[in-house]
Amino acid sequence: MEEEISRAFGEGGLLSQHIKGYAPRPQQQEMANTISEALSKSTVLIAEAGTGTGKTFAYLVPAILSGQKVIISTGTKNLQDQLFHKDIPTLRKALAMPFQAALLKGRSNYLCHYRLHQAQHDPLLTSHSDLLYDLMIWSGETRSGDLSEDDVLEEGSALWPRVTSTIDNCLGSDCPNSAECFISEARKRAQEANIVVVNHHLLMSDMALKSNGQGEVLPNADAYIIDEAHQLPNIATQFLGNRISSHQIQELCRDTVREMAQDAPDMQLLQDHADKTESALRTFHSSLGDKEQRVPWMSLLEKMGVENKLTDLIDTMEGLSQQLSLAAERGKGLEQCHNRSEVLLQTLHFFDSKQEDSQLVLWGDVRQNGMTLHATPQNISEHFQQWIDQKPQSWIFTSATLTVAGKFNNFSDQLGISEADSVVWPSPFDFEKQSLLYMPNIPVDPSHDDYLSHIIQISKDMITYSQGRTFLLFTSYRALNSVADALANIDYPLMVQGRSSKSNLLSEFREHGNAVLLGTSSFWEGVDVRGEALSCVLIDKIPFSAPDDPILQAKIDYLRERGGNPFSAIQIPSAVIQLKQGIGRLIRDHSDYGVLVLCDPRFLTKPYGKYFLRSLPPMPITQDKADVKVFFEVRETAA
Ligand SMILES: Nc1ncnc2c1ncn2[C@@H]1O[C@H](COP(=O)(O)OP(=O)(O)OP(=O)(O)O)[C@@H](O)[C@H]1O
Ligand code: SF4
Ligand SMILES: [Mg+2]
């Protein structure tokens, strides 16, 4: 296999013939060899290689060459699309060997024929009839039914949940459209493919379902390759445990009315109970207060009226559930509504019982348009370890940011991975020559009122020196919006997160070649802009997680009670990882060059600053902005 790998990655090899600007990178080839070995021996491997190293090809090539069935999981749907629509087709040409690949996303991404049909006949949706008609035409043309594919429906559109299914409302084999169902088709293709591209949310929700003995969505595989693996602990945490949202209850009420109109029009009581439940839900939601927040459930329960309103909601739902039990024999849809009501009631009873369990964090996410109650496990390592043990296949975890101060245990302890090989490959790029780190002298800390005005001035200077071509990465929307307002009149195209979709912003940024992009967390990771279009990355603050996050708070309390130091054990490592990801957007190729701007004075003034500085690539550092000007002038003249 080593021979085949070097035939692909080596000088003048198969990849070089098909990838523009390809140059052999020894780290990439070594990584491919190590992954190939792990695949053949079915072992667990944790592999870190610097941002921009080319990890995607380093795992795709051995996965394809192995002939095994491999599930590849990435952090986001955008990365999934990039892998499936760009990287895999490139390798299909380059390797010239036959293999089948499939893309599989969560069910809410696919158009549901049955729900589209229902929506078309819903008198409340007549104002959307043109769009619904377009969707029907599109449903006959698309192969995948993936709504993001042709931008047929805007993300966040009110129609989205009406034309897609949930595990609760899908009729499965009783569906009149089951023969043409896009989800069944996508799963069938995944069953047959060698390489299946999924995302962490789908992988984790599937594993959580399987461990509860419920249906299986993903096929069995010989190997799992987890890219952007540093995100896995948080995502796994979301899927272990239990939750209930106002949206689920509302959908149950609305589906009940729809199904009643179709299969039991004589049972008007169903409508009455559904209406009463929706009204009790609204009252319960408003008892939680106007403020949008994520807070411990116990502090919500202490608010006046919350407990009573929860009891009222449970009582009205009991009534609805009783009526549904009578109606269940009328049709599959009503039977499902009955089952759903029972499951939701069970969860509501759980939150009502105020059970104390040191292993579970009970919290509420209160928003203007709804709420979710969560019961999240403190520690997922045991659960995750069981998953891995149940699957004796190879597991490959990779990312640019798994180690903190050179050690993997922050990552592996969270997932309970005890036996694994681990390797780190340093970045193939020459940061000494290709980059400069500018640490401006800001006289106030980020909490000071004047801090933002300094960030604005520094941003303006940097944009002028680098002639656009800048990413401004923020830790809060507040800072992002203030800086966006202040930069409204600059001479370069301005792209601001939230003003268009992420993929549109990125493709425009690449096309302009002199644009300025302002983004928060999702732009810190997984974004690949090779070349001069991106020559400056500015980071406004050390990316500490929001201190009001209830899961984080519970972990901090738990550790503190046991004599640990949560700041150094939890908050610093996670901020180091986030910072390394943000910085990793800058240098993506041997010929890239650029300036990194770390604004936060605490990097230099606080004792913990050294943990961050030690985790940076070896870059020349300056505190004088004139050096930045010179850095760009020298490169522009050379070009
Ligand atoms: N050997 C190579 N020569 C030139 N370009 C390459 C080579 N290998 C990969 N690339 C390109 O380099 C860029 C970075 O690759 P990739 O996105 O796989 O990096 P990565 O290691 O996954 O980084 P990150 O950790 O930030 O996700 C891509 O545009 C890719 O097409
Ligand atoms: S099987 Fe489920 S997802 Fe598929 S068309 Fe029917 S209801 Fe929709
Ligand atoms: Mg990557």
XYZ file of C-alpha atoms and ligand atoms in Angstrom:
679
model
C 0.000 0.000 0.000
C 2.877 2.350 0.752
C 3.805 2.146 -2.890
C 0.322 3.089 -4.016
C 0.293 6.005 -1.584
C 3.560 7.376 -2.929
C 2.332 6.825 -6.498
C -0.546 9.153 -5.558
C 1.247 11.776 -3.453
C 4.812 11.688 -4.785
C 6.640 14.009 -7.159
C 4.931 13.866 -10.559
C 2.393 11.433 -9.063
C -1.306 11.035 -9.755
C -2.415 13.971 -7.594
C 0.100 16.369 -9.102
C -1.416 15.702 -12.510
C -4.885 16.750 -11.375
C -4.466 19.417 -8.677
C -3.470 22.949 -9.596
C -0.397 24.113 -7.679
C 0.216 20.635 -6.231
C 3.570 20.087 -4.543
C 4.468 16.992 -2.493
C 4.170 17.648 1.240
C 6.036 14.982 3.243
C 3.727 15.411 6.266
C 0.710 14.745 4.088
C 2.201 11.594 2.611
C 3.284 10.308 6.024
C -0.170 10.952 7.375
C -1.699 9.026 4.461
C 0.641 6.085 5.173
C -0.199 6.073 8.878
C -3.927 6.158 8.168
C -3.560 3.404 5.616
C -1.856 1.231 8.248
C -4.547 1.978 10.855
C -7.195 0.975 8.316
C -5.521 -2.303 7.540
C -4.972 -3.169 11.224
C -8.354 -1.868 12.479
C -6.826 0.309 15.176
C -7.714 3.603 16.808
C -5.593 6.527 15.620
C -5.583 10.146 16.774
C -3.779 12.262 14.196
C -3.033 15.963 14.371
C -1.584 17.836 11.420
C -1.387 21.611 11.067
C -4.104 23.698 9.459
C -3.893 23.675 5.674
C -1.608 20.600 5.585
C -3.978 18.816 3.240
C -5.554 16.356 5.666
C -8.565 15.884 3.416
C -6.544 14.082 0.707
C -4.389 12.429 3.383
C -7.391 10.446 4.617
C -9.478 10.238 1.448
C -6.770 8.594 -0.643
C -6.041 5.675 1.772
C -9.776 5.305 2.437
C -10.466 4.914 -1.271
C -7.431 2.704 -1.921
C -8.326 0.400 1.006
C -11.494 -0.813 -0.742
C -13.132 -0.864 2.700
C -16.468 0.601 3.612
C -15.542 3.885 5.287
C -17.777 6.442 6.955
C -16.205 9.891 6.869
C -17.632 12.502 9.185
C -16.973 16.231 8.913
C -17.883 19.164 11.145
C -20.422 20.952 8.983
C -22.744 20.425 6.041
C -20.680 22.916 4.009
C -17.569 20.789 4.511
C -19.566 17.686 3.624
C -20.611 19.313 0.343
C -17.042 20.378 -0.373
C -15.769 16.851 0.208
C -18.450 15.201 -1.870
C -18.753 17.702 -4.721
C -15.126 18.836 -4.997
C -12.485 16.648 -3.329
C -13.930 13.206 -4.081
C -14.526 13.966 -7.805
C -10.921 15.266 -8.013
C -9.653 11.980 -6.588
C -11.964 9.956 -8.792
C -10.167 11.447 -11.783
C -6.693 11.352 -10.269
C -6.736 7.801 -8.895
C -8.642 6.436 -11.893
C -10.087 3.605 -9.865
C -13.758 2.713 -9.502
C -15.477 3.317 -6.174
C -18.896 4.437 -5.044
C -19.367 7.450 -2.808
C -22.518 8.722 -1.126
C -23.491 11.872 0.715
C -25.844 11.524 3.646
C -27.222 14.363 5.751
C -29.790 14.586 8.503
C -33.393 14.075 7.431
C -34.344 17.771 7.763
C -32.199 18.501 4.693
C -34.344 16.475 2.307
C -37.615 17.423 0.699
C -40.446 15.170 1.941
C -43.000 14.411 -0.797
C -45.737 13.626 1.698
C -45.348 16.877 3.665
C -44.998 18.919 0.480
C -48.298 17.451 -0.687
C -49.912 18.311 2.668
C -48.501 21.853 2.546
C -49.893 22.388 -0.952
C -53.374 21.652 0.371
C -53.052 23.762 3.511
C -55.297 26.832 3.212
C -52.990 28.715 5.596
C -50.144 28.426 3.100
C -51.872 29.826 0.008
C -49.568 32.874 0.088
C -46.669 30.458 -0.534
C -48.361 28.605 -3.372
C -45.868 29.772 -6.054
C -42.899 28.557 -4.042
C -44.656 25.294 -3.223
C -45.332 24.812 -6.932
C -41.650 25.474 -7.738
C -40.682 22.909 -5.108
C -42.987 20.353 -6.668
C -41.421 20.914 -10.104
C -37.933 20.749 -8.561
C -38.830 17.511 -6.764
C -39.270 15.908 -10.191
C -35.886 17.157 -11.388
C -33.532 16.706 -8.450
C -31.802 13.418 -7.843
C -30.919 14.021 -4.216
C -33.847 16.076 -2.869
C -31.228 17.948 -0.794
C -32.797 21.392 -0.378
C -29.453 23.188 -0.129
C -28.344 21.866 -3.505
C -29.905 24.390 -5.881
C -30.749 27.009 -3.248
C -34.405 26.199 -3.935
C -35.397 27.224 -0.446
C -33.714 29.801 1.749
C -32.282 28.462 4.964
C -34.493 29.661 7.798
C -37.559 29.910 5.500
C -40.841 29.330 7.357
C -41.672 26.699 4.735
C -38.631 24.560 5.500
C -40.173 22.571 8.392
C -43.405 22.216 6.411
C -41.793 20.453 3.452
C -39.287 18.308 5.353
C -39.930 15.494 7.792
C -38.840 14.699 11.332
C -38.347 11.301 12.885
C -41.654 12.010 14.667
C -43.833 12.763 11.675
C -42.341 10.514 8.960
C -44.794 7.744 8.084
C -42.065 5.303 7.086
C -43.283 2.244 5.206
C -46.916 3.402 5.572
C -46.167 6.538 3.581
C -47.958 6.744 0.209
C -44.739 8.272 -1.213
C -42.325 5.786 0.300
C -41.296 4.407 -3.104
C -39.912 7.796 -4.193
C -38.720 9.016 -0.775
C -35.475 11.022 -1.035
C -34.317 9.976 2.428
C -34.777 6.279 1.722
C -32.920 6.772 -1.567
C -30.028 8.582 0.141
C -29.797 5.841 2.767
C -29.898 3.158 0.113
C -27.029 4.802 -1.738
C -25.145 4.989 1.579
C -25.702 1.245 2.087
C -24.174 0.497 -1.288
C -21.279 2.972 -1.275
C -17.647 2.431 -0.244
C -17.219 5.983 0.998
C -20.072 7.599 2.899
C -19.758 11.280 3.801
C -21.756 12.319 6.855
C -21.509 15.076 9.475
C -20.880 14.810 13.211
C -24.459 15.693 14.113
C -25.807 12.827 12.032
C -23.151 10.389 13.248
C -23.713 11.235 16.918
C -27.501 11.233 16.691
C -27.315 7.842 14.968
C -25.065 6.445 17.665
C -27.340 7.816 20.407
C -30.345 6.220 18.701
C -28.589 2.899 18.272
C -27.513 2.823 21.900
C -31.188 3.281 22.851
C -32.002 0.301 20.663
C -33.824 2.469 18.122
C -33.639 2.409 14.320
C -30.388 2.517 12.467
C -29.765 5.159 9.846
C -26.108 4.724 9.020
C -24.869 1.501 7.523
C -22.265 -0.583 9.313
C -18.756 0.213 8.198
C -15.204 -1.121 8.381
C -13.840 2.238 9.453
C -14.813 5.644 10.759
C -12.744 8.694 9.885
C -13.644 11.747 11.946
C -12.322 15.025 10.540
C -12.469 18.234 12.621
C -12.497 15.756 15.508
C -11.923 18.482 18.111
C -15.630 19.308 17.718
C -16.783 15.797 18.531
C -16.935 15.955 22.363
C -19.321 18.930 22.323
C -21.506 17.496 19.591
C -21.635 14.059 21.248
C -22.715 15.775 24.469
C -25.660 17.365 22.677
C -26.965 14.025 21.509
C -26.532 12.061 24.681
C -29.205 12.887 27.178
C -32.688 14.125 26.654
C -34.457 17.294 25.562
C -37.863 18.662 24.721
C -38.656 21.789 22.741
C -41.729 23.971 22.372
C -41.346 23.366 18.638
C -41.898 19.612 19.134
C -45.069 20.211 21.137
C -46.328 22.790 18.681
C -45.672 20.464 15.742
C -47.511 17.663 17.518
C -50.571 19.920 17.954
C -50.479 21.078 14.341
C -49.893 17.599 12.907
C -52.790 16.331 15.028
C -55.118 18.895 13.451
C -53.849 18.115 9.932
C -54.187 14.371 10.387
C -57.619 14.814 11.974
C -58.820 16.820 8.955
C -57.614 13.990 6.729
C -58.542 10.820 8.644
C -60.954 11.733 11.459
C -62.928 14.893 10.592
C -65.712 13.824 12.983
C -63.380 13.947 16.026
C -63.518 17.690 16.689
C -62.389 17.126 20.286
C -58.901 16.508 18.924
C -58.799 20.047 17.595
C -60.050 21.432 20.945
C -57.362 19.594 22.896
C -54.648 20.536 20.423
C -55.676 24.212 20.651
C -55.728 24.076 24.463
C -52.282 22.465 24.518
C -50.840 25.127 22.206
C -52.329 27.806 24.430
C -50.920 26.179 27.613
C -47.556 25.964 25.864
C -47.637 29.692 25.074
C -48.467 30.511 28.712
C -45.675 28.253 29.964
C -43.233 29.844 27.511
C -44.118 33.372 28.612
C -43.789 32.387 32.282
C -40.074 31.759 31.547
C -39.582 35.488 30.872
C -38.666 37.697 27.896
C -34.916 37.452 28.222
C -33.189 35.168 25.713
C -30.903 32.995 27.811
C -29.443 29.558 28.557
C -29.900 28.931 32.261
C -30.032 26.073 34.774
C -33.513 24.557 34.917
C -33.633 25.004 38.684
C -33.287 28.777 38.381
C -36.137 28.841 35.835
C -38.295 26.736 38.150
C -37.778 29.263 40.926
C -39.477 31.955 38.849
C -42.987 32.758 39.888
C -45.630 30.747 38.104
C -43.302 28.479 36.106
C -44.058 25.331 38.079
C -47.841 25.873 37.899
C -47.754 26.583 34.195
C -45.742 23.425 33.615
C -48.371 21.427 35.525
C -51.100 23.051 33.393
C -49.220 22.144 30.225
C -48.833 18.535 31.363
C -52.551 18.339 32.224
C -53.692 19.631 28.850
C -51.257 17.340 27.049
C -52.594 14.384 29.013
C -56.041 15.303 27.644
C -54.693 15.514 24.090
C -52.897 12.222 24.453
C -56.087 10.517 25.682
C -58.028 11.765 22.668
C -55.219 10.642 20.398
C -55.309 7.154 21.898
C -58.964 6.963 20.790
C -58.136 8.315 17.333
C -54.993 6.232 16.772
C -56.802 3.453 14.868
C -58.026 5.942 12.250
C -54.706 6.299 10.488
C -50.960 5.909 10.675
C -50.463 9.663 11.101
C -52.774 9.808 14.127
C -51.217 6.693 15.632
C -47.834 8.380 15.365
C -49.156 11.552 16.947
C -50.329 9.436 19.873
C -46.913 7.825 20.298
C -45.244 11.220 20.083
C -47.544 12.665 22.753
C -46.596 9.848 25.138
C -42.872 10.347 24.654
C -43.154 14.123 25.071
C -45.256 13.699 28.219
C -42.676 11.385 29.714
C -39.982 14.018 29.192
C -42.154 16.793 30.632
C -42.800 14.625 33.707
C -39.052 14.137 34.051
C -38.451 17.901 34.184
C -41.428 18.350 36.511
C -40.044 15.788 38.975
C -36.943 17.968 39.627
C -34.719 14.924 39.946
C -31.281 15.736 41.324
C -28.552 13.848 39.501
C -24.952 15.021 39.670
C -24.253 13.315 36.343
C -26.907 15.310 34.468
C -27.065 19.031 33.783
C -30.675 20.213 33.556
C -31.013 23.514 31.730
C -33.327 25.597 29.612
C -32.673 27.510 26.418
C -35.201 30.346 26.326
C -35.672 32.203 23.037
C -38.238 34.739 21.820
C -39.761 32.204 19.461
C -39.541 29.075 21.618
C -37.729 27.168 24.329
C -35.930 23.876 24.810
C -35.381 22.015 28.075
C -32.244 19.864 28.134
C -30.908 17.089 30.359
C -27.263 16.810 29.282
C -24.723 14.360 30.709
C -21.765 15.913 32.574
C -19.355 13.428 31.225
C -19.707 11.469 28.018
C -16.527 9.420 28.146
C -18.198 6.199 29.322
C -20.919 6.380 26.693
C -18.496 7.143 23.922
C -16.068 4.457 24.974
C -18.891 1.935 24.805
C -19.690 3.026 21.266
C -16.102 2.537 20.209
C -15.839 -0.812 21.974
C -19.008 -2.015 20.295
C -17.469 -1.222 16.954
C -14.140 -2.989 16.683
C -13.437 -1.272 13.380
C -10.771 1.339 12.859
C -11.459 4.786 14.227
C -9.388 7.678 12.937
C -9.740 11.041 14.623
C -8.060 13.933 12.890
C -7.914 17.710 13.169
C -5.345 20.487 13.298
C -6.154 21.080 16.948
C -6.304 18.032 19.179
C -3.286 18.671 21.380
C -2.942 21.326 24.038
C 0.683 22.101 24.936
C 1.706 19.002 22.975
C -0.595 16.498 24.759
C -3.611 14.628 23.436
C -5.237 13.808 26.771
C -7.552 16.829 26.824
C -9.192 15.287 23.741
C -8.936 11.578 24.469
C -10.082 11.869 28.110
C -13.263 13.631 27.069
C -14.145 10.753 24.745
C -12.828 8.025 27.053
C -10.358 6.794 24.429
C -7.768 4.853 26.397
C -5.971 2.808 23.785
C -4.971 4.659 20.684
C -1.932 5.497 18.616
C -1.364 9.218 18.401
C 0.787 11.244 16.028
C 1.413 14.945 15.417
C 2.765 16.323 12.161
C 3.954 19.910 12.297
C 2.785 22.304 9.637
C 4.595 21.961 6.303
C 4.689 25.745 5.946
C 7.530 28.087 6.831
C 5.824 30.499 9.221
C 9.108 32.308 9.902
C 9.215 33.462 6.313
C 5.599 33.367 5.253
C 4.001 35.217 8.154
C 4.209 37.989 10.724
C 2.429 38.213 14.073
C 1.375 41.738 15.017
C 0.358 42.316 18.635
C -0.835 45.906 18.886
C -0.327 47.803 22.070
C -3.873 48.358 23.316
C -3.825 50.233 26.633
C -7.140 48.814 27.931
C -8.543 45.324 28.558
C -11.379 43.945 26.391
C -13.933 44.670 29.118
C -13.237 48.432 28.852
C -15.674 50.681 26.957
C -12.895 52.044 24.734
C -11.715 48.616 23.593
C -13.909 48.496 20.482
C -12.703 51.861 19.204
C -9.142 50.477 19.298
C -10.242 47.386 17.357
C -11.897 49.588 14.752
C -8.776 51.697 14.253
C -6.502 48.643 14.050
C -8.876 46.996 11.559
C -8.803 50.103 9.353
C -4.992 50.220 9.418
C -4.649 46.529 8.610
C -7.157 46.691 5.763
C -5.226 49.605 4.257
C -1.855 47.819 4.526
C -3.102 44.535 3.094
C -5.405 46.233 0.543
C -8.531 44.418 1.693
C -7.835 40.653 1.728
C -8.675 40.461 5.435
C -10.667 38.209 7.745
C -11.820 39.951 10.925
C -12.765 37.193 13.379
C -14.868 38.092 16.408
C -15.907 36.414 19.610
C -19.262 38.228 19.760
C -21.949 39.516 17.391
C -21.948 42.800 19.295
C -18.329 43.505 18.368
C -18.854 42.212 14.819
C -21.802 44.534 14.208
C -20.110 47.611 15.683
C -17.002 47.100 13.560
C -19.135 46.356 10.474
C -20.919 49.707 10.958
C -17.643 51.537 11.381
C -16.225 49.989 8.187
C -19.295 50.643 6.042
C -17.457 53.196 3.850
C -14.125 51.453 3.239
C -12.785 51.173 -0.308
C -12.972 47.384 -0.382
C -15.919 44.965 -0.715
C -17.291 44.257 2.760
C -18.837 40.856 3.561
C -20.571 40.498 6.882
C -21.754 37.261 8.452
C -25.535 37.105 8.540
C -25.998 39.302 5.439
C -25.776 36.303 3.107
C -25.205 32.539 3.456
C -21.767 31.392 4.573
C -20.985 29.719 1.254
C -22.073 32.828 -0.710
C -19.928 35.091 1.455
C -16.924 32.838 0.978
C -17.262 32.449 -2.755
C -17.691 36.234 -3.150
C -14.678 36.791 -0.910
C -12.565 34.512 -3.121
C -13.846 36.092 -6.328
C -13.245 39.717 -5.310
C -9.667 39.044 -4.295
C -9.571 42.276 -2.210
C -12.541 41.838 0.120
C -12.906 42.139 3.884
C -14.937 39.512 5.711
C -16.307 39.820 9.232
C -17.323 36.589 10.932
C -17.858 34.913 14.288
C -17.358 31.311 15.379
C -18.306 29.413 12.208
C -15.673 31.315 10.194
C -12.886 30.399 12.608
C -12.882 26.787 11.395
C -12.847 24.712 8.234
C -12.594 27.715 5.894
C -10.067 27.250 3.105
C -9.036 30.331 1.107
C -5.750 29.557 -0.598
C -3.679 32.389 -2.075
C -3.615 36.152 -1.840
C -7.350 36.760 -1.450
C -6.727 36.192 2.264
C -3.571 37.832 3.553
C -4.504 39.147 6.978
C -6.417 37.544 9.859
C -7.375 39.693 12.840
C -8.689 38.205 16.087
C -10.465 40.630 18.402
C -10.222 38.741 21.712
C -9.094 35.506 23.338
C -11.962 33.166 22.418
C -13.033 32.093 25.900
C -16.415 30.319 25.863
C -19.372 32.337 27.102
C -19.273 32.071 30.914
C -23.072 31.861 31.062
C -23.183 28.547 29.221
C -24.950 26.221 31.695
C -23.138 23.029 30.615
C -19.777 24.731 30.909
C -20.814 26.253 34.231
C -21.874 22.845 35.555
C -18.550 21.311 34.465
C -16.679 24.157 36.116
C -18.633 23.749 39.384
C -18.160 19.978 39.296
C -14.399 20.279 38.909
C -14.083 23.053 41.461
C -16.015 21.010 44.065
C -13.463 18.249 43.538
C -10.518 20.578 44.100
C -9.604 21.021 40.422
C -8.759 24.234 38.599
C -11.420 24.669 35.905
C -9.738 27.685 34.332
C -6.589 25.807 33.416
C -8.295 22.428 32.877
C -11.283 23.522 30.779
C -11.399 27.163 29.733
C -7.821 27.687 28.588
C -7.556 24.460 26.534
C -10.788 25.117 24.693
C -9.775 28.728 23.956
C -6.328 27.550 22.737
C -8.011 25.162 20.306
C -10.369 27.825 19.008
C -7.506 30.309 18.604
C -5.380 27.796 16.673
C -8.324 27.152 14.350
C -8.809 30.869 13.703
C -5.126 31.410 12.971
C -5.157 28.385 10.661
C -7.186 30.297 8.058
C -4.113 32.400 7.146
C -1.436 30.182 5.579
C -2.853 27.417 3.376
C -0.046 26.871 0.877
C 3.748 27.163 0.484
C 3.294 30.331 -1.546
C 0.789 31.977 0.844
C 1.911 34.840 3.036
C 0.098 36.912 5.613
C -0.157 38.840 8.843
C -1.880 37.590 11.963
C -3.167 40.274 14.323
C -3.884 39.265 17.904
C -5.532 42.268 19.511
C -6.153 41.115 23.069
C -3.491 42.660 25.397
C -4.037 39.795 27.866
C -1.869 37.545 25.643
C 1.067 39.567 26.973
C -0.120 40.905 30.299
C -1.741 37.882 31.968
C 0.173 34.848 33.236
C -2.082 32.527 31.194
C -1.158 34.392 27.992
C 1.899 32.151 27.635
C -0.255 29.031 27.066
C -1.656 30.712 23.989
C 1.624 32.087 22.700
C 3.292 28.680 23.103
C 0.581 27.098 20.952
C 1.246 29.377 17.987
C 3.335 28.417 14.973
C 6.863 29.915 15.135
C 6.127 33.369 13.712
C 8.171 36.568 13.936
C 6.428 38.954 16.357
C 6.121 42.731 16.275
C 4.279 45.400 18.227
C 4.979 48.083 15.646
C 2.416 48.512 12.882
C 5.082 49.975 10.588
C 6.469 46.406 10.337
C 3.137 45.247 8.956
C 3.278 47.921 6.280
C 6.809 46.882 5.343
C 5.858 43.170 5.362
C 3.222 43.771 2.690
C 5.324 46.244 0.685
C 8.206 43.783 0.428
C 5.905 40.982 -0.758
C 4.047 43.201 -3.223
C 7.316 44.340 -4.763
C 8.561 40.752 -5.007
C 5.327 39.595 -6.696
N 0.108 18.552 -1.685
C -0.614 19.640 -1.955
N -0.131 20.643 -2.720
C -0.834 21.769 -2.958
N -2.072 21.963 -2.478
C -2.630 21.003 -1.712
C -1.940 19.784 -1.427
N -2.744 19.017 -0.644
C -3.872 19.726 -0.444
N -3.814 20.906 -1.096
C -4.761 22.021 -1.028
O -4.461 22.726 0.178
C -5.630 23.281 0.779
C -5.749 22.812 2.210
O -6.112 21.442 2.263
P -7.135 20.899 3.347
O -8.371 21.731 3.357
O -7.270 19.442 3.165
O -6.327 21.245 4.665
P -6.557 20.726 6.135
O -5.315 20.069 6.575
O -7.799 19.914 6.207
O -6.731 22.106 6.936
P -7.757 22.469 8.140
O -7.201 21.873 9.388
O -7.728 23.969 8.213
O -9.075 21.911 7.781
C -6.758 22.844 -0.114
O -7.086 23.913 -0.970
C -6.207 21.638 -0.865
O -6.839 21.445 -2.118
S -41.310 8.168 3.975
Fe -41.256 9.863 5.447
S -39.744 11.288 4.620
Fe -40.235 9.876 2.991
S -41.810 10.917 1.829
Fe -42.859 9.641 3.336
S -43.181 10.899 5.139
Fe -41.702 11.920 3.820
Mg -9.668 20.165 7.011
